[in-house]
Amino acid sequence: MAEEQEKDNTWLIAGVAIAAVIVLVVLLKQDETKHLQSGAVAASNAEVFSKIDAKKTGNKTEQ
């Protein structure tokens, strides 16, 4: 009698796990960079750099 072999799902499980990790990384990366799309970072950087420039020019004494 021929014995039936059990179906090996190892590669299927590994593939599903890899796909799940990739989807999770993409979703977390989108959530992490959400604040960059609002322009708040650019506005904050512009304000900081303008204050730094004002401080540099305000401390100079004319000779």
XYZ file of C-alpha atoms in Angstrom:
63
model
C 0.000 0.000 0.000
C 1.166 3.469 -0.788
C 1.373 5.765 2.181
C 0.271 9.337 1.745
C 2.783 11.971 2.707
C 1.709 14.762 4.991
C 1.550 18.152 3.325
C 4.439 20.343 4.463
C 3.280 23.922 5.023
C 6.628 25.282 6.239
C 7.278 27.427 3.174
C 3.710 28.717 3.172
C 3.950 29.750 6.821
C 7.349 31.390 6.236
C 5.994 33.308 3.227
C 2.953 34.557 5.120
C 5.148 35.628 8.046
C 7.524 37.549 5.754
C 4.618 39.251 3.976
C 3.074 40.219 7.323
C 6.344 41.758 8.520
C 6.714 43.749 5.293
C 3.155 45.090 5.562
C 3.693 45.987 9.219
C 6.915 47.871 8.453
C 5.262 49.833 5.641
C 2.299 50.780 7.835
C 4.513 51.859 10.734
C 6.760 53.880 8.424
C 3.756 55.736 7.019
C 2.572 56.540 10.541
C 6.060 57.673 11.555
C 6.418 60.124 8.670
C 2.869 61.510 8.907
C 4.048 64.618 10.777
C 6.442 65.518 7.953
C 3.583 65.934 5.487
C 1.857 68.637 7.536
C 4.664 71.163 7.091
C 4.996 71.735 10.831
C 8.614 70.618 10.818
C 9.528 72.978 7.991
C 7.822 75.891 9.736
C 9.583 75.092 13.004
C 12.961 74.839 11.269
C 12.397 78.160 9.506
C 11.572 79.845 12.809
C 14.620 78.377 14.542
C 16.985 79.370 11.737
C 15.571 82.894 11.611
C 16.153 83.273 15.345
C 19.707 81.952 14.989
C 20.401 84.419 12.167
C 18.921 87.278 14.205
C 21.090 86.344 17.167
C 24.221 86.197 15.025
C 23.591 89.608 13.480
C 22.338 91.188 16.721
C 25.534 90.503 18.677
C 27.895 92.177 16.216
C 29.222 95.575 17.145
C 30.044 98.090 14.469
C 33.559 99.496 14.375
